[in-house]
CSV table of C-alpha atoms in Angstrom, one decimal:
chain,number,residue,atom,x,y,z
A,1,UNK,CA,0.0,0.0,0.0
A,2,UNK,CA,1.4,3.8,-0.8
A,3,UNK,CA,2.0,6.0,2.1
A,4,UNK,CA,-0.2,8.7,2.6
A,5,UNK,CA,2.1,11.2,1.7
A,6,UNK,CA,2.8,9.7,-1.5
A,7,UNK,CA,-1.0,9.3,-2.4
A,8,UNK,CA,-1.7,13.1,-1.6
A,9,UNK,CA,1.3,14.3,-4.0
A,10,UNK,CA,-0.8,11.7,-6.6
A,11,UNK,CA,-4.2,13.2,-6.1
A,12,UNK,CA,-2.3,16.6,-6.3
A,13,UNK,CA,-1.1,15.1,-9.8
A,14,UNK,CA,-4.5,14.6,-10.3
A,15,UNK,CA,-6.0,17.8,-9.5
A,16,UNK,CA,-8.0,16.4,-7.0
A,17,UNK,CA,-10.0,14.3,-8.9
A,18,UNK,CA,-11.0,11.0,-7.1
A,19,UNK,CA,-12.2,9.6,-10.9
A,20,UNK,CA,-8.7,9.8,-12.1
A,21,UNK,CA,-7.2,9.6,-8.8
A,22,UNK,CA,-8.7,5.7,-8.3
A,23,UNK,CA,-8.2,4.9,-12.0
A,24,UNK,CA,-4.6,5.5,-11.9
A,25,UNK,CA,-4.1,3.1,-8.9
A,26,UNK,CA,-6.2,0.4,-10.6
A,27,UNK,CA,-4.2,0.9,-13.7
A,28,UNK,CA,-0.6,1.1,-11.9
A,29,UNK,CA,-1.2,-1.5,-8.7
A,30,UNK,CA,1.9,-1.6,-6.5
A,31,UNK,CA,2.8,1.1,-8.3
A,32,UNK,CA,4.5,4.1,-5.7
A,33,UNK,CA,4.4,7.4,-7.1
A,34,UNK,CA,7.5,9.5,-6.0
A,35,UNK,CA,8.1,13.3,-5.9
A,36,UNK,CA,10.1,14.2,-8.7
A,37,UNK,CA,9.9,17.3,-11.2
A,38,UNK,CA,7.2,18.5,-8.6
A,39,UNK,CA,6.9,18.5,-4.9
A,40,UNK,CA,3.2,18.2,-2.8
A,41,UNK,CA,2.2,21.8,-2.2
A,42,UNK,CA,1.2,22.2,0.7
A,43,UNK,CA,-1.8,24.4,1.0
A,44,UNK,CA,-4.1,24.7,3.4
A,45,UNK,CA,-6.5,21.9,1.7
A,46,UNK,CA,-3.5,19.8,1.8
A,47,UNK,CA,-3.1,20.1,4.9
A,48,UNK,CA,-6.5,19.4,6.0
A,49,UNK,CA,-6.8,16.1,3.5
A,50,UNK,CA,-3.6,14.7,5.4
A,51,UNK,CA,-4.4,15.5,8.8
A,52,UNK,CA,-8.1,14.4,8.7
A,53,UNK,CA,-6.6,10.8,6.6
A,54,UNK,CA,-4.3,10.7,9.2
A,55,UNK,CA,-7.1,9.6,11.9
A,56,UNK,CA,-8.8,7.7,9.2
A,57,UNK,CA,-6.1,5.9,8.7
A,58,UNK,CA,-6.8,3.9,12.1
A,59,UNK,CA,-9.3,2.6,11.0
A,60,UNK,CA,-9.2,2.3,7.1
A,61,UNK,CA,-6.7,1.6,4.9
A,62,UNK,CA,-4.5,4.7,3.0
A,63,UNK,CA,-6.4,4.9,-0.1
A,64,UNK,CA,-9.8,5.2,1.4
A,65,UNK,CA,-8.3,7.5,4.3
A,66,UNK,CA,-7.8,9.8,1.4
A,67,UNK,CA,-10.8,9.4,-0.8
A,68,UNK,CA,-12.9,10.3,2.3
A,69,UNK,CA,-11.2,13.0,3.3
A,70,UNK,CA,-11.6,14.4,0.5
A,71,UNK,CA,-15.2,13.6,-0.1
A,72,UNK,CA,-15.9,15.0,3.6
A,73,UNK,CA,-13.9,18.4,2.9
A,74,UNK,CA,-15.3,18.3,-0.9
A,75,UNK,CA,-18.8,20.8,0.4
A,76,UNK,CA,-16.4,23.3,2.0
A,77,UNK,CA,-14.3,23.4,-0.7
A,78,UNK,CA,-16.0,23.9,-3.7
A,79,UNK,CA,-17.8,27.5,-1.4
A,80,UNK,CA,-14.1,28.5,-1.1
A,81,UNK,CA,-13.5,27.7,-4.6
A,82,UNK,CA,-16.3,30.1,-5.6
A,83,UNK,CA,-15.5,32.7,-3.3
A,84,UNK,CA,-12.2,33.2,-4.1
A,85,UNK,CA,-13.2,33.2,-8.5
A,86,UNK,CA,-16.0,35.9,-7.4
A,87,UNK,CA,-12.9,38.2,-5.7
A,88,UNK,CA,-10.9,37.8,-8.5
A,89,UNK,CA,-13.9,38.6,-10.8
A,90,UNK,CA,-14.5,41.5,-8.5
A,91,UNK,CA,-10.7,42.7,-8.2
A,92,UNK,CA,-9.8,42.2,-12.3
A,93,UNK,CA,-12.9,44.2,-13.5
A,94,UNK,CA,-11.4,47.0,-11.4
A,95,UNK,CA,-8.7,47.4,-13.6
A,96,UNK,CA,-9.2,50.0,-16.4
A,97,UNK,CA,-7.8,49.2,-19.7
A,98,UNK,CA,-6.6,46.1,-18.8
A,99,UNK,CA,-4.9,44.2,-22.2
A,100,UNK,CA,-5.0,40.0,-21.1
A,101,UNK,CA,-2.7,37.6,-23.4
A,102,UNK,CA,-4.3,34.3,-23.0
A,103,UNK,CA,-2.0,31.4,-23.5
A,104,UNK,CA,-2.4,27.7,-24.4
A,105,UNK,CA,-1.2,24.7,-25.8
A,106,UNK,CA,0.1,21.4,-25.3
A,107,UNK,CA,3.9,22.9,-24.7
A,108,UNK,CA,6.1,25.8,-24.8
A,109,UNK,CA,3.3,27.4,-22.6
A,110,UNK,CA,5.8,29.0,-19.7
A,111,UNK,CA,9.0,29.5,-22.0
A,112,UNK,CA,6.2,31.3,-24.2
A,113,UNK,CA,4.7,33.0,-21.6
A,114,UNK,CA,8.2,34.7,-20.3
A,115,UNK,CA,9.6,35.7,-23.2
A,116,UNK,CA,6.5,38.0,-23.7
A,117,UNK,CA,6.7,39.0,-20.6
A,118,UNK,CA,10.0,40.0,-20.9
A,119,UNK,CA,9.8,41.5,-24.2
A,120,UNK,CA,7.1,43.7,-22.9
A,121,UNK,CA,7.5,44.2,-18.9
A,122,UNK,CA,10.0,47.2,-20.0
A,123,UNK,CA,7.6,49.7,-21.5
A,124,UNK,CA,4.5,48.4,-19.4
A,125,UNK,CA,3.2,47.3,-16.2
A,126,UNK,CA,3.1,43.8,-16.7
A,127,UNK,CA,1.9,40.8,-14.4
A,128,UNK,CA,2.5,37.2,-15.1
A,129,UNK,CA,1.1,33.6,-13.8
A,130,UNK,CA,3.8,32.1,-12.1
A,131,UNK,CA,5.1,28.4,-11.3
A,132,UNK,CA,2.3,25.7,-11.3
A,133,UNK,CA,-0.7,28.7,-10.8
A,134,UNK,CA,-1.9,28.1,-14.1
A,135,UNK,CA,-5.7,26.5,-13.7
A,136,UNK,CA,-8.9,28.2,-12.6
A,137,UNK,CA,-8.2,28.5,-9.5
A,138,UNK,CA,-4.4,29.3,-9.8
A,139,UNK,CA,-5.1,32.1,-11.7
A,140,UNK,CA,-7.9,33.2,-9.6
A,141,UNK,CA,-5.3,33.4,-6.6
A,142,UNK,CA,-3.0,35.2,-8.6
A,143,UNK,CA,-5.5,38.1,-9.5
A,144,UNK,CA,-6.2,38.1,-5.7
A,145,UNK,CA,-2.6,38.5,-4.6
A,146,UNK,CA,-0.9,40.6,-7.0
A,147,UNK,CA,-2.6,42.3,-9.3
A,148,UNK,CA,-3.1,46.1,-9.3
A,149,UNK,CA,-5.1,49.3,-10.5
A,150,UNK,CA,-1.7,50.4,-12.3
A,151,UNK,CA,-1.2,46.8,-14.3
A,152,UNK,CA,-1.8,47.4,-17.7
A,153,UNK,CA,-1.1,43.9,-19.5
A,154,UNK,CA,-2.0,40.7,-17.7
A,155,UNK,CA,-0.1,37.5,-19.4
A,156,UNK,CA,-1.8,34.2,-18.2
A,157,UNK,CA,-0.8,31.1,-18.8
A,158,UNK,CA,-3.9,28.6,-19.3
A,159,UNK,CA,-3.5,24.9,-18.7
A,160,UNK,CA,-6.9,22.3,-19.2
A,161,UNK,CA,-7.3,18.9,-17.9
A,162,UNK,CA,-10.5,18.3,-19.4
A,163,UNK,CA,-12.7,19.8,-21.9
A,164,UNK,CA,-14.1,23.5,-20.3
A,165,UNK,CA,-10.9,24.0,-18.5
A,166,UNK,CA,-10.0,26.6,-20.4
A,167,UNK,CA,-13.4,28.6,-21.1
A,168,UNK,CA,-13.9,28.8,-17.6
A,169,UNK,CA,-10.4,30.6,-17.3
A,170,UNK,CA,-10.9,32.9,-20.4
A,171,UNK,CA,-14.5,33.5,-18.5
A,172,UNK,CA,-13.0,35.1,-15.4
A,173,UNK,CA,-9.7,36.4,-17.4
A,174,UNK,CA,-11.2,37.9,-20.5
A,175,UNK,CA,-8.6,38.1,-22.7
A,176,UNK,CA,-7.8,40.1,-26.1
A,177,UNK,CA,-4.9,38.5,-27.4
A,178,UNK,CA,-5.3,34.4,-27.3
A,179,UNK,CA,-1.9,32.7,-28.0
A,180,UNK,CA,-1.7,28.7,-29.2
A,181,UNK,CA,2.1,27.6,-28.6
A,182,UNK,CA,0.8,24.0,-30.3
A,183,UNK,CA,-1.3,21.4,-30.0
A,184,UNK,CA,-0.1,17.7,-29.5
A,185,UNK,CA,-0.6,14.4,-27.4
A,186,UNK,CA,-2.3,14.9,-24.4
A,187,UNK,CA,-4.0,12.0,-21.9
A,188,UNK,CA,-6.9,10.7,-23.8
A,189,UNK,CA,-8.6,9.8,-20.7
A,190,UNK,CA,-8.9,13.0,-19.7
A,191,UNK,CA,-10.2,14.6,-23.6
A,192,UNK,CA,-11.3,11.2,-24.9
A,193,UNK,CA,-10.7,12.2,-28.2
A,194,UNK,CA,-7.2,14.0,-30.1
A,195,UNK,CA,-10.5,16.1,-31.7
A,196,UNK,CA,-11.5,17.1,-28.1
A,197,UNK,CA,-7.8,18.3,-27.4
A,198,UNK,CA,-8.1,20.8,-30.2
A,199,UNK,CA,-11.4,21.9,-29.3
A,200,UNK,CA,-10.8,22.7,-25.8
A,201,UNK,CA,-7.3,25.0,-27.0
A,202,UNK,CA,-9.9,26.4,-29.2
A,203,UNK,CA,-11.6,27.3,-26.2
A,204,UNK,CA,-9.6,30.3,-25.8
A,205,UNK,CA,-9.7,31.6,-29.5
A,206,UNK,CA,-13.5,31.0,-29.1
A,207,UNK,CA,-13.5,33.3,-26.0
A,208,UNK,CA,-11.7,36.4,-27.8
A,209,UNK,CA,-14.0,39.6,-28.6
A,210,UNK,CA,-14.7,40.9,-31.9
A,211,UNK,CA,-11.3,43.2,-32.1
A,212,UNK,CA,-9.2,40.4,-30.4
A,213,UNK,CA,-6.5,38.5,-31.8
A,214,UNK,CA,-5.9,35.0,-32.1
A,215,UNK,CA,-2.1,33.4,-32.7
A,216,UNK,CA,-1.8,30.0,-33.6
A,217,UNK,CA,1.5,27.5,-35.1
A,218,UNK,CA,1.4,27.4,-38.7
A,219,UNK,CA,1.1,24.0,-38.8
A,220,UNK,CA,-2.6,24.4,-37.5
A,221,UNK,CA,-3.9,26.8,-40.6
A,222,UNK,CA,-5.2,23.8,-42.5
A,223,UNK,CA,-7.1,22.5,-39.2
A,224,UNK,CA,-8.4,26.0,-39.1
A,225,UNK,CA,-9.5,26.7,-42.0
A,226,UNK,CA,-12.1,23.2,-41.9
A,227,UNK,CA,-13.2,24.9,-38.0
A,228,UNK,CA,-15.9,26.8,-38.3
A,229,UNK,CA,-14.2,30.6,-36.7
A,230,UNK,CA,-16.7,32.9,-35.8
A,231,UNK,CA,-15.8,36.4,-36.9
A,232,UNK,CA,-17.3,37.8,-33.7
A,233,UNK,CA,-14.4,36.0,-31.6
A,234,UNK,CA,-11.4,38.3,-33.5
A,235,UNK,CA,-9.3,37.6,-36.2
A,236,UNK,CA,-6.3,34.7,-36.9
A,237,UNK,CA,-2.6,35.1,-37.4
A,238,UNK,CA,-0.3,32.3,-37.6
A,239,UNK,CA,3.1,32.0,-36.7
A,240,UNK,CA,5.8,30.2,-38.2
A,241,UNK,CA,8.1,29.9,-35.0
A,242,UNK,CA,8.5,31.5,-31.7
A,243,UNK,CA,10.2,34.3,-32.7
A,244,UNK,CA,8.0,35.4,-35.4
A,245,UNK,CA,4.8,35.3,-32.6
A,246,UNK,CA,6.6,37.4,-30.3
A,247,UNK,CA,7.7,39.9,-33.3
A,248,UNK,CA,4.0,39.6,-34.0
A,249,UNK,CA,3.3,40.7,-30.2
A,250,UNK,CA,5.3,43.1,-30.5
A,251,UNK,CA,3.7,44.8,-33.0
A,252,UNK,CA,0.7,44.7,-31.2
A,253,UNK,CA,2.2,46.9,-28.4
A,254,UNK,CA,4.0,49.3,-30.5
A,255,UNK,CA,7.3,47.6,-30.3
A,256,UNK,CA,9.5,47.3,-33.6
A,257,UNK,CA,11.1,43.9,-34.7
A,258,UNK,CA,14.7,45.3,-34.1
A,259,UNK,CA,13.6,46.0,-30.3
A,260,UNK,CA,11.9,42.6,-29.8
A,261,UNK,CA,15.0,41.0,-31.1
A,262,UNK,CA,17.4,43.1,-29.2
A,263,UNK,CA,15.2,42.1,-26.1
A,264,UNK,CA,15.2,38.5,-26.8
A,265,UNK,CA,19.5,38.3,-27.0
A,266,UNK,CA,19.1,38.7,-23.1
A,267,UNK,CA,15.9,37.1,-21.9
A,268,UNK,CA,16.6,34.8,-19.0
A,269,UNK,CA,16.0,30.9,-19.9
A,270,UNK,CA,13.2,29.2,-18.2
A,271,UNK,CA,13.7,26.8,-15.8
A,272,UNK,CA,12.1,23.3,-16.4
A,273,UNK,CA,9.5,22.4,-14.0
């Protein structure tokens, strides 16, 4: 059986899902997972899953000690969950003239996502996700923490783990410019389908008002151009690698290619999580 320990930093893995949580075990029996690339993060619900398994674990074995821990704190949790999405609602519809890059994909997500920012954090106010605070509620704790009246671009990384995931980001985050870094293999058993994977990136492009802009690899264009893209949700620009998006972007802002360029020679590398 898998210590505790090791079962949280799974169902952490799993976003807390108890559906892919228990399939994982009955796939992978006597299987131990151990903390690698990531460690257990230990929030407050965390905390509270452990602890209360802890006792439970007197009298029930390690899996079921987590699965009804979390089924017990599951009420509570999903009010938090709310409350904190309605403050961030609250607190980023406060900020006038705020311009939001969405970004997406199956990789180059983060790398993407700091080269922007570093492109265009010298001429404006820019805030970033950081680290793993990259889902719904992630992102909802970021806008809580750190984001303020004087911010005038908003880069957010968007990660899905199942179909929705991303809508309901671009729902509370609104963004203008949606970027696409690709679109690959992803676990089927959490999209079911490789057409569900490229519907739910799509997500974002889908959420984009009519003057936004949508940026996607242009490797996609023939996938596009057989997806039905509503004219209301912006226009489409393709890229042909990462350095043509981001001379793209900076056009956007007012930045010439010989500046983006120049900015790029000294961008800091991103660490590999």
């Amino acid at each position: 059986m898998m210590p505790l320990k090791n079962l949280l930093y799974l169902l952490q893995l799993e976003e807390y899902d108890l559906e892919r949580f228990d399939k994982w075990l009955k796939n992978n029996p006597g299987r131990v997972v151990l903390e690698k690339k990531k460690h257990i993060d230990w929030t407050a619900k965390a905390k509270l899953i452990f602890a209360l398994a802890n006792v439970l674990n007197i009298f029930i074995n390690n899996q079921l000690a987590i699965e009804v821990s979390v089924s017990v704190l599951l009420p509570i949790d999903k009010i938090l969950k709310k409350f904190l999405i309605f403050l961030a609602n609250q607190k980023i519809s406060r900020v006038p003239n705020l311009a939001v890059i969405g970004i997406t994909g199956s990789y180059g997500k983060t790398t993407t996502k700091d080269a922007i920012s570093h492109i265009l954090t010298h001429k404006f106010r820019t805030l970033k996700t950081e680290g793993n605070y990259n889902t719904l509620l992630g992102v909802a704790k970021t806008i809580i923490k750190n984001i303020g009246s004087d911010h005038e671009i908003f880069i957010c990384e968007m990660a899905a783990y199942q179909p929705g995931d991303i809508k309901n980001i671009a729902d509370l985050i609104k963004p203008k410019i949606g970027i696409i870094t690709a679109i690959g293999p992803m676990p089927l058993e959490r999209f079911w389908t490789e057409e569900n994977i490229f519907k739910t990136k799509l997500e974002l492009i889908e959420s984009l008002p009519p003057d936004g802009i949508g940026f996607l690899p242009k490797k996609l264009e023939q996938q596009i151009t057989k997806y039905s893209h509503n004219s209301d949700n912006g226009s489409i620009e393709f890229f042909s690698s990462q350095e043509d998006l981001l001379i793209k972007i900076g056009k956007v802002f007012g930045i010439e290619k010989e500046e983006v360029l120049g900015r790029l020679k000294t961008a800091p590398q991103t660490p590999h999580r």
